[in-house]
XYZ file of C-alpha atoms in Angstrom:
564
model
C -11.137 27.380 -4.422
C -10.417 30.882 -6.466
C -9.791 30.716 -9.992
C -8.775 33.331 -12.422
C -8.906 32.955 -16.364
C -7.500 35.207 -18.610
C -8.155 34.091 -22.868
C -7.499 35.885 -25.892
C -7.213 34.619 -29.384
C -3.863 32.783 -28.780
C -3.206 32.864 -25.216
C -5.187 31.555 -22.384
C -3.712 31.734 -18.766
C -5.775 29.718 -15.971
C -4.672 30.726 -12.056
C -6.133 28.743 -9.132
C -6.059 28.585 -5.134
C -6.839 26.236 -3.073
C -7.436 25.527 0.932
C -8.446 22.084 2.023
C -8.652 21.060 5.566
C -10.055 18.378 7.571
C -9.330 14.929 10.042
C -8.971 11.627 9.694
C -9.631 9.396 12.305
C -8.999 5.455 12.674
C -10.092 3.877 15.934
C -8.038 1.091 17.483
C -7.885 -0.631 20.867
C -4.299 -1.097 22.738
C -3.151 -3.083 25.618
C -0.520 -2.754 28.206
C 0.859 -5.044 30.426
C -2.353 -7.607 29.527
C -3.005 -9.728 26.540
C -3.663 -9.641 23.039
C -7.204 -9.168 22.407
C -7.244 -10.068 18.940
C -8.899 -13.988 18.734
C -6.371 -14.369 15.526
C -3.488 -13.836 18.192
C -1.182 -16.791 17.108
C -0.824 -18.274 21.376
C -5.027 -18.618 20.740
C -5.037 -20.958 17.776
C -4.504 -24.510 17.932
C -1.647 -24.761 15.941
C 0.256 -22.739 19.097
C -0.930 -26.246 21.148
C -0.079 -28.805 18.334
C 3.280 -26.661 17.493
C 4.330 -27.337 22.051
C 8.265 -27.625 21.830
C 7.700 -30.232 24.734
C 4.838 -32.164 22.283
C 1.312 -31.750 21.018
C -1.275 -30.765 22.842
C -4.031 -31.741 21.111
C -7.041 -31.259 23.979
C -6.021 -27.447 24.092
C -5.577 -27.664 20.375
C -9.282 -28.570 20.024
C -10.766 -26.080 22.956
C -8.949 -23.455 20.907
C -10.549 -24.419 17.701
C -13.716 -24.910 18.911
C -13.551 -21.657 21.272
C -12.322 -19.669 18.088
C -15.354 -20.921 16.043
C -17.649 -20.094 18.998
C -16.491 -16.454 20.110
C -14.861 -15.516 16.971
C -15.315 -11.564 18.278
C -13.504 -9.303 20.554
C -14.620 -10.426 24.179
C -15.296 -7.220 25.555
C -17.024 -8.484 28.632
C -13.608 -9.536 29.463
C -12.118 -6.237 28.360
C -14.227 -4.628 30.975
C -13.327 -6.875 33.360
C -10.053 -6.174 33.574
C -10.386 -2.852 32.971
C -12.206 -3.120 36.222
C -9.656 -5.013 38.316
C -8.695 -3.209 41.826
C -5.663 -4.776 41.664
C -4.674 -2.532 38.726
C -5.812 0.562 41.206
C -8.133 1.930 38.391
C -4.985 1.712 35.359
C -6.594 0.783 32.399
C -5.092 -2.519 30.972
C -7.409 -1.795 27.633
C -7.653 1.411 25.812
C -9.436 1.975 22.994
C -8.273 5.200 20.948
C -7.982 7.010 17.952
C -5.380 7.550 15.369
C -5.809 11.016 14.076
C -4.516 12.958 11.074
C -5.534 16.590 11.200
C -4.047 17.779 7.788
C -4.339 21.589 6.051
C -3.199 21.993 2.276
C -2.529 25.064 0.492
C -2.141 25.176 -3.018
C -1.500 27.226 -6.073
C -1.356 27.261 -10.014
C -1.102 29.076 -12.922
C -0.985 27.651 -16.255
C -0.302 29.080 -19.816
C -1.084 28.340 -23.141
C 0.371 29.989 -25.961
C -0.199 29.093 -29.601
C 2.283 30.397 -31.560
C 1.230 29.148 -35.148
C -1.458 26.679 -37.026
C 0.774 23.598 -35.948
C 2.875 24.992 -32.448
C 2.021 25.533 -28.541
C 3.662 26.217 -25.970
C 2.054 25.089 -22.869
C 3.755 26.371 -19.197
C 3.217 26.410 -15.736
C 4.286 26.918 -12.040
C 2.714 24.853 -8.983
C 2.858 25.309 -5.100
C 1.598 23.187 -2.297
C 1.877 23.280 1.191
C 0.453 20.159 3.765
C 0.748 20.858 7.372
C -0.046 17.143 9.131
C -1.023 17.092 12.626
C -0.719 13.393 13.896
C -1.550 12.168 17.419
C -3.226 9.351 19.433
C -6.323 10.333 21.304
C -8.344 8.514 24.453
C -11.732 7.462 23.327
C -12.652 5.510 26.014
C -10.967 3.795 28.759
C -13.628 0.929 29.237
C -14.418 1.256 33.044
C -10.758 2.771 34.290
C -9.865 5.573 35.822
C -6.763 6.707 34.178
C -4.067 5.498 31.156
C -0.592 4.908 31.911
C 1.559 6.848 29.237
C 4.507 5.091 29.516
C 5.854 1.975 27.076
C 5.522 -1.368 28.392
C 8.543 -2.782 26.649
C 11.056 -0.436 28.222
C 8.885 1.227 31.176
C 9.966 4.765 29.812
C 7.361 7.797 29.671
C 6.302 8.785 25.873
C 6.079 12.649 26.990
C 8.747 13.072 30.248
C 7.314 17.143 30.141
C 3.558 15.854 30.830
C 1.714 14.196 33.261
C 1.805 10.230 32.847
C -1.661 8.672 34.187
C -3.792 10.152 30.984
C -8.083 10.284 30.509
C -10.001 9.992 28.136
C -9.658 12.648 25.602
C -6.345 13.319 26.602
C -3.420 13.179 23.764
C -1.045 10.310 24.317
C 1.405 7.976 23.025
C 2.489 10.416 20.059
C 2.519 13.764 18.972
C 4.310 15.261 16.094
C 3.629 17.766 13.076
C 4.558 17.018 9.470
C 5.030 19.841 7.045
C 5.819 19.481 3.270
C 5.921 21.700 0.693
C 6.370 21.291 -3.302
C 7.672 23.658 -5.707
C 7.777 22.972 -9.389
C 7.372 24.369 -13.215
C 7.031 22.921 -16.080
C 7.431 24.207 -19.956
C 5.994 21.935 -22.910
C 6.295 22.296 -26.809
C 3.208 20.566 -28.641
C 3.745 20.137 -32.523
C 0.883 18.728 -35.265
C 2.595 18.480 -38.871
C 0.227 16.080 -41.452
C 0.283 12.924 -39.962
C 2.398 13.530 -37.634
C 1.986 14.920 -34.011
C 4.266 15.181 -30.795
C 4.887 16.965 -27.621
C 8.283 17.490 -25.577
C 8.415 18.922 -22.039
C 10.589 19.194 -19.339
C 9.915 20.298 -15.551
C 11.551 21.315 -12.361
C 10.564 20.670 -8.776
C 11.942 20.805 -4.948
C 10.499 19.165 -1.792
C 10.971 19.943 1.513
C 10.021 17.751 4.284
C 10.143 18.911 8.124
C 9.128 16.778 11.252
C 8.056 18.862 14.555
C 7.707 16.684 17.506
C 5.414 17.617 20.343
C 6.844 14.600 22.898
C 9.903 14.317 24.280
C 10.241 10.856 24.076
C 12.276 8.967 27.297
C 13.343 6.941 24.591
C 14.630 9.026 22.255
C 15.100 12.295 24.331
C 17.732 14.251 22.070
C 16.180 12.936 18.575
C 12.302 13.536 19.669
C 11.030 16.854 20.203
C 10.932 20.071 17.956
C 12.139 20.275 14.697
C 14.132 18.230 12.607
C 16.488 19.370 10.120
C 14.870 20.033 6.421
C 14.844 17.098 3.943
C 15.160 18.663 0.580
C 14.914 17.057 -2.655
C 15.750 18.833 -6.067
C 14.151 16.798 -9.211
C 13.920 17.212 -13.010
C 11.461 15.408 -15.362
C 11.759 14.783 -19.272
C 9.103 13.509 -20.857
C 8.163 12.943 -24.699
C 5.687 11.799 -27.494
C 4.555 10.983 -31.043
C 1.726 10.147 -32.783
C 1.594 8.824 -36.486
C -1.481 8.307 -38.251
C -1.015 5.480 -40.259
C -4.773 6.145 -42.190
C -7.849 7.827 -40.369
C -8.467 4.231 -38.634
C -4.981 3.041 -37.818
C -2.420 4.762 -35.779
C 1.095 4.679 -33.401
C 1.543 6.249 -30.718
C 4.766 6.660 -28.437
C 5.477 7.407 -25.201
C 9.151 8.105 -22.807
C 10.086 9.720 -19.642
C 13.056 10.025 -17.537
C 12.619 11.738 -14.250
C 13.537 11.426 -10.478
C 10.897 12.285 -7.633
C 10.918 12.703 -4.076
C 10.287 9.437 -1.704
C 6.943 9.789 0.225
C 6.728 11.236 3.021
C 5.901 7.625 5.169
C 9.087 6.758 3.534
C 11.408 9.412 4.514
C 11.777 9.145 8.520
C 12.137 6.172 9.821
C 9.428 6.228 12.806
C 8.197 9.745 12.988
C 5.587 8.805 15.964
C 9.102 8.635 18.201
C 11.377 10.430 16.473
C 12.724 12.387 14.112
C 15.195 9.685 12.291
C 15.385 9.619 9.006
C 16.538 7.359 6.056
C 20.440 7.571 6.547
C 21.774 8.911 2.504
C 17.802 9.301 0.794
C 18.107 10.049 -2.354
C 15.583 11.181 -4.959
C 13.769 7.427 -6.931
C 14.612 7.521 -10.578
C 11.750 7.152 -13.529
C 12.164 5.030 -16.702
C 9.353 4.741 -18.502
C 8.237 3.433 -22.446
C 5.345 2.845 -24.320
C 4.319 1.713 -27.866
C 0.627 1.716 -28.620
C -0.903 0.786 -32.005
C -4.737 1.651 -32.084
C -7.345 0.421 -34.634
C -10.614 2.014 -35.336
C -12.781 0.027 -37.894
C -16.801 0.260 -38.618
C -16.831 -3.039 -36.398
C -13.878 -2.978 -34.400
C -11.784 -1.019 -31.639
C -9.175 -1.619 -30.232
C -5.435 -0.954 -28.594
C -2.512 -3.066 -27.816
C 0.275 -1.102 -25.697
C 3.656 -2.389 -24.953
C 5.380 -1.131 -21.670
C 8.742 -0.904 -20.067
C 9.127 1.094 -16.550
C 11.922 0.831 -14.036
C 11.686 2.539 -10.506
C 15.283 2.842 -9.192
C 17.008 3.682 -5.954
C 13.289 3.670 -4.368
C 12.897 3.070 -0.008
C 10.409 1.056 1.842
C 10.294 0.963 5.695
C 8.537 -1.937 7.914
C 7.577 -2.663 11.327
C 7.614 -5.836 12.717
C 8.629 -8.397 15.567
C 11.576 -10.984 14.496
C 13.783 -13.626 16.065
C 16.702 -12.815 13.772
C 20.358 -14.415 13.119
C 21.457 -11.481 14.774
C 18.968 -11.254 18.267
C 15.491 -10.244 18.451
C 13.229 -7.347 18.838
C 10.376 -4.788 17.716
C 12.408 -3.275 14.766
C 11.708 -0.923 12.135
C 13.108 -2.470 8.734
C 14.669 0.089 6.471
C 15.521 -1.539 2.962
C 17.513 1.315 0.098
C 18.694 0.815 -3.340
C 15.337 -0.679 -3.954
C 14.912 -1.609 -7.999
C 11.129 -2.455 -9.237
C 10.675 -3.567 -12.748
C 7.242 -3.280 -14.697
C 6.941 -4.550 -18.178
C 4.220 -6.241 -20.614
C 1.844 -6.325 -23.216
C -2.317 -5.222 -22.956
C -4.657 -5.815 -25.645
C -8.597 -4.357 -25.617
C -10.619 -5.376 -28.116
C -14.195 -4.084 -28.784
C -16.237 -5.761 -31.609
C -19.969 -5.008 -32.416
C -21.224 -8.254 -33.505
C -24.809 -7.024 -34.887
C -26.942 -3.850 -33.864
C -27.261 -5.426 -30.274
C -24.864 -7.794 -29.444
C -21.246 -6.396 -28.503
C -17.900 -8.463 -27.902
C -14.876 -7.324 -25.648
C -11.648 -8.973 -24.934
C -9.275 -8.077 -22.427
C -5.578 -8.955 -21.787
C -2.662 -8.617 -19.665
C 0.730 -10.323 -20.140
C 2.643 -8.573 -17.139
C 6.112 -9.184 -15.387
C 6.173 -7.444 -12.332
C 9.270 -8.106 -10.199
C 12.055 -6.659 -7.855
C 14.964 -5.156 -9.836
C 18.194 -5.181 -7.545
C 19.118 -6.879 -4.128
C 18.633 -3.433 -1.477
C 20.474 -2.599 1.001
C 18.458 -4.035 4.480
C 19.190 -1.831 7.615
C 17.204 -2.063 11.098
C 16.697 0.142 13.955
C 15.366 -0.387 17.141
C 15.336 1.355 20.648
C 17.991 0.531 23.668
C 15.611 2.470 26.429
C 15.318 -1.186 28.305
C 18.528 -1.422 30.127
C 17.908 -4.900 31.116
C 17.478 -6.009 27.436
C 19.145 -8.116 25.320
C 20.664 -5.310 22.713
C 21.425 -6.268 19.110
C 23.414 -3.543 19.052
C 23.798 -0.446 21.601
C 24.246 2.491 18.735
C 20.204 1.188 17.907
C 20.848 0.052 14.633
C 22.669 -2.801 12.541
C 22.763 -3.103 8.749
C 22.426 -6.627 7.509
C 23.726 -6.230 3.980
C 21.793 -6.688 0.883
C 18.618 -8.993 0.688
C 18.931 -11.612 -2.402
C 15.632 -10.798 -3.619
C 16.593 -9.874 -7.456
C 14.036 -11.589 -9.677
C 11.412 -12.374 -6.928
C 7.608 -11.554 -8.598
C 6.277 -7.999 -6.801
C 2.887 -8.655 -4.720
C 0.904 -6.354 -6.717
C -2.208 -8.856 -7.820
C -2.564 -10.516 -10.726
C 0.517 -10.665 -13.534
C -1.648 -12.327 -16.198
C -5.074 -11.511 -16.337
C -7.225 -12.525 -19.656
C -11.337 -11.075 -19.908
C -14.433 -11.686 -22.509
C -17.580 -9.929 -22.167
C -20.335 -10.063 -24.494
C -23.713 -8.038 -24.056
C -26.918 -7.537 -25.532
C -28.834 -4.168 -25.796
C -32.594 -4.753 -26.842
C -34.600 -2.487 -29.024
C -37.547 -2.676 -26.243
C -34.980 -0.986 -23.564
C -33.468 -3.805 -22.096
C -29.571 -5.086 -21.937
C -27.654 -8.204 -20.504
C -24.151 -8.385 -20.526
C -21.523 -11.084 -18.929
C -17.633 -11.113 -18.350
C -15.576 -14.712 -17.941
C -12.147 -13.883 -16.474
C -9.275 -15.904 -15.578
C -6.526 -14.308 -13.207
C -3.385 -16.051 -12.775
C 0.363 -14.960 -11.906
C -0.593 -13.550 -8.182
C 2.235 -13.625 -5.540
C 2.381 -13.552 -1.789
C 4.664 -10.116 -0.667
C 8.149 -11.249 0.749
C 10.072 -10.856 3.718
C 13.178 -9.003 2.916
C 14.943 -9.591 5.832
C 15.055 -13.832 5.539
C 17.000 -12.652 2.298
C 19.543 -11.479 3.967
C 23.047 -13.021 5.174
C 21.947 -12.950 8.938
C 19.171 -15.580 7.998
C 21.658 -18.112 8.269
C 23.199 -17.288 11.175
C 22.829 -18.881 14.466
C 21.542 -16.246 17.402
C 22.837 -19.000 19.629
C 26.065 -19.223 18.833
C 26.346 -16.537 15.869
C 27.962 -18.905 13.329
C 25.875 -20.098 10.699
C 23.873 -22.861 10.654
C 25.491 -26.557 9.228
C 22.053 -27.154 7.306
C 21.687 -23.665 5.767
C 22.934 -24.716 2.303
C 21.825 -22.356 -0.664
C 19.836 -25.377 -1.937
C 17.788 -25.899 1.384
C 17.294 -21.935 1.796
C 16.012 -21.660 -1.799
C 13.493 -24.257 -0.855
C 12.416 -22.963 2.074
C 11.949 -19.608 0.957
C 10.756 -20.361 -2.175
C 8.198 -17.039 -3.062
C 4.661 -18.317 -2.236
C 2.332 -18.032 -5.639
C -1.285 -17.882 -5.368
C -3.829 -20.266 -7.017
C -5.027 -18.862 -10.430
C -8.824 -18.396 -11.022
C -12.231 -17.682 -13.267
C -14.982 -15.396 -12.298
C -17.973 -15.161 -13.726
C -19.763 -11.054 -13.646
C -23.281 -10.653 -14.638
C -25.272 -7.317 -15.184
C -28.407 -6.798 -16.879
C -30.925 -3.792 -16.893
C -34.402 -2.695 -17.926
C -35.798 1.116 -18.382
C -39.406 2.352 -19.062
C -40.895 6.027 -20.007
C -44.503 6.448 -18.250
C -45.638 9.725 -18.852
C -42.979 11.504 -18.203
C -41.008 9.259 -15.741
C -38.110 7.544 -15.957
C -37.989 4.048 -14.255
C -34.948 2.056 -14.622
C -33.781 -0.791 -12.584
C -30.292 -2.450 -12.665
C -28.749 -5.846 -11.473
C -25.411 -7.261 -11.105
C -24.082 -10.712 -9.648
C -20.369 -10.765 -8.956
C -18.431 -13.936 -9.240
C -21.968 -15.920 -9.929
C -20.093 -19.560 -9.542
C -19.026 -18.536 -5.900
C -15.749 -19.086 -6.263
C -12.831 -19.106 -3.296
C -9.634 -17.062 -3.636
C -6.916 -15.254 -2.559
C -6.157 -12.033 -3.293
C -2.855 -11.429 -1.636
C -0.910 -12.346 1.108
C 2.395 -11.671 2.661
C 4.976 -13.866 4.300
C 5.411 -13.001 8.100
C 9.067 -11.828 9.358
C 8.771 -13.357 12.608
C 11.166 -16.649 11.900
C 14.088 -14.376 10.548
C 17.062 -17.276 10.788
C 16.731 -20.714 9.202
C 16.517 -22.625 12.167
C 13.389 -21.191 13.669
C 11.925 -21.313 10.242
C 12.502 -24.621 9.276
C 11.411 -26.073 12.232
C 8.144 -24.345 12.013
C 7.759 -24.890 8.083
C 7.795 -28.973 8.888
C 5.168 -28.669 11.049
C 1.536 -29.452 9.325
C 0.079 -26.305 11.472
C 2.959 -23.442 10.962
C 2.739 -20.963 13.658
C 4.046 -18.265 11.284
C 3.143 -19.599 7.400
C 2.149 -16.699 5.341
C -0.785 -14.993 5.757
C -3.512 -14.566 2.886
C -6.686 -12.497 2.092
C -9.772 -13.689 0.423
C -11.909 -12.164 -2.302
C -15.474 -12.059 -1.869
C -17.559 -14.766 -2.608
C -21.142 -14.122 -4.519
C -21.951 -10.738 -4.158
C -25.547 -8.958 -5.512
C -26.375 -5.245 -6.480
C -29.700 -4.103 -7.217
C -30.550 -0.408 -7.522
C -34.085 0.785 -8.727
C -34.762 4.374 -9.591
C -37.441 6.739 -10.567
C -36.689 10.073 -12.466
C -38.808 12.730 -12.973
């Protein structure tokens, strides 16, 4: 970083560079042409013996069980093994490999301030950044074989047609593209204080540019893959404003809006960049709506804020990748969903209130509604390479309409969450505190593409199903809600002075009570027509039920230190 200041009495101007570069790397194992290595792999489990479509098979139901709760790992003596295999004439069947993002970012400021009287500023400013993302899959090890096969096992096509195919270890394959974007904006803001009054308007300009280079020419995709794709711009504006009104010295408002529209991430923008260079057919910029209303107390005894909130996200896109027997055929398909609404709203509360000179009581509160906004538009694409397939549809993608999903609660934790803490700080250096909370209003994340019209059709026969009535779909995909919960958080401390040093030593237990929860969850896509569904919702063991996440359970922290 390089940084320039320039300050006089009234004006103060504060320039910056800035280089950053460095990888990230996320290590995964494949397979090709073998199976799944992962013991959660649904044909392991014993609910894929109990679920038989020619009856239960309940002794392979309990080997499974008991051979999950045995060897709950990755078996990689077997890995090795067939790794090994002559038969494979030294092709590796297992691959493990990285994931790696190899980004550079260039950046650049320069902000003013300008105080033009006792009660006006002017604050300004002008912004550039550059990322250049470099994003391929690299051989770590190929486990006892000779070579990797670079080709798709789906559809038998080559991922680079202008390389060699049998790949070793350290070799690219699979993927290889570039990302570039770049951001361009300026800002201007006008800061009044008048009395009891204070308040700020500003408004800002910016424009995005995003740019995919591919590196493979992919048999799959062989006029959409390699080099450049066009440039993705975006042109935004932001408005944003303020007050503040002091009520007395302890009691005050303050007010908060914006209106603005941003560019879509970049993981958002083309629809499978490791293949091609796709993108979301008519993106568009997401829209900003944003209010608050906070009212602040400051007594000898007592702090505090409540805030009321409004914010709307509009015309916002969301891409997924997933496997699904749909109304309308099946395959690997990338899930594109547009004219996505979210809705935030709610009230928070703090409280802070200091009992004596060493006990302290806090409250905490969140009354939030978190939920989708509009039924998007549900679109998904999917490669034709295989010529022996099955297509949905030969141009490679199909939109299914809009997904009913107006109303349904977002998956982002907890909606209502309510805390109380009280502590104690002794004279003699020593402080215990604890925090009861109860979290309630979690959801499961939905599958968008169950909500759509071809949910009900038939792939059979491509009429829709007799039993599909709005009543038994609303049952069956009735939005899965967590279990609410309390945790109990304990901390406590203790600090001495001998000669000189500093020893302090600090404890925490985290949900003490050892409770059991969920986090969050999602429901899986695979059943994506109501036949396939409801037959596998009846059963006790669902092959595909949603899946969930668990918190911890009682955690400890202990950290001792001398200073001196």
């Amino acid at each position: 970083m390089l940084n320039h200041y320039v300050t006089t009495q009234d004006f103060k101007l504060t320039t910056g560079l800035a280089y950053q570069g460095g990888a990230r790397t996320r290590s995964r194992l494949g397979y090709y042409n073998a199976p799944n290595p992962d013991p959660t792999y649904y044909r392991y489990l014993p609910s894929f013996y109990i679920n038989n479509p020619i009856g239960a098979d309940f002794t392979n139901a309990s080997l499974a069980r008991d051979g999950f709760l045995n060897n709950p790992q990755l078996n990689w003596s077997n890995i090795s093994t067939a790794n090994s295999n002559t038969q494979n004439g030294g092709r590796a069947a297992y691959v493990l490999y990285d994931d790696v993002i190899d980004d550079t970012q260039f950046s650049f400021s320069s902000v003013g301030n300008l105080k033009i009287n006792n009660w006006l500023n002017i604050d300004f400013g002008a912004a550039y950044r550059n990322i250049s993302s470099v994003n391929y899959a690299k051989i770590k090890d190929l486990i006892g074989a000779d070579f990797h096969e670079d080709i798709d096992p789906f559809s038998n096509t080559q991922n680079d047609i202008n390389s060699t195919t049998n790949k070793t270890s350290g070799a690219t394959f699979n993927y290889d593209y570039d990302m570039d974007a770049s951001n361009l904006n300026g800002f201007g803001q006008l800061t009044g204080t008048f009395d009891n009054w204070s308040g700020f308007v500003s408004a800002s300009l910016s424009n995005t540019v995003y740019q995919r280079n591919g590196m493979f020419q992919n048999e799959r995709f062989l006029n959409t893959s390699l080099g450049l794709s066009e440039e993705i711009k975006f042109s935004d504006y932001g408005l944003k404003g303020g007050t503040t009104y002091k009520i007395t010295g302890r009691h005050w408002l303050k007010a908060h809006g914006i209106l603005s529209s941003r560019a879509p991430v970049l993981q958002n923008v083309f629809i499978n960049p490791r293949e091609n260079n796709e993108v979301v057919p008519k993106i568009q910029s997401e829209m900003i709506s944003s209010f608050d209303l906070n009212y602040f107390i400051r007594l000898p005894d007592l702090t505090g804020r409540i805030t009321g909130f409004y914010t709307r996200f509009q015309n916002t896109t969301d891409i997924n990748f997933f496997f699904v027997d749909s109304g309308v055929g099946s395959d690997f398909v990338q899930e594109v969903l547009t004219d996505l609404d979210k809705l935030h709203k709610g009230i928070e509360l703090g409280l802070e209130y200091q009992a004596s000179s060493t006990v302290k009581l806090s409250a905490v509160a969140n009354l939030g509604d978190y939920e989708y906004a509009s039924n998007p538009l549900v679109t998904i694409n999917f490669d034709t390479a295989g010529a022996e397939e099955d297509l949905i549809d030969p141009e490679g993608n199909i939109e299914l309409g809009k997904a009913n999903i107006k109303g349904l609660k977002l998956a982002q934790g907890p909606q209502l969450a309510f805390a109380l803490g009280i502590e104690h700080r002794n004279p003699k250096y020593w402080w215990v505190g604890a925090t009861a909370n109860y979290l309630a209003n979690n959801y499961a994340n939905i599958s968008t593409i169950t909500r759509t019209q071809s949910f009900f059709l038939n792939p059979d026969t491509g009429t829709s199903f007799p039993e599909a009535t709005q009543e038994n779909v609303g049952k069956l995909l009735a939005q899965s809600k967590l279990d609410d919960f309390y945790l109990l958080n304990l901390v406590g401390g203790k600090s001495w002075l001998k000669n000189g040093t500093y020893i302090s030593v600090f404890a925490s237990i985290n949900n003490a009570f050892d409770t059991v929860f969920r986090t969050g969850g999602f429901e899986q896509s695979r059943n994506g027509n109501f036949g396939q569904l409801q037959q596998d919702s009846l059963r006790d063991n669902p092959s595909f039920a949603p899946k969930f996440w668990y918190g911890f359970g009682r955690t400890y922290f202990l950290n001792f230190a001398i200073s001196f």
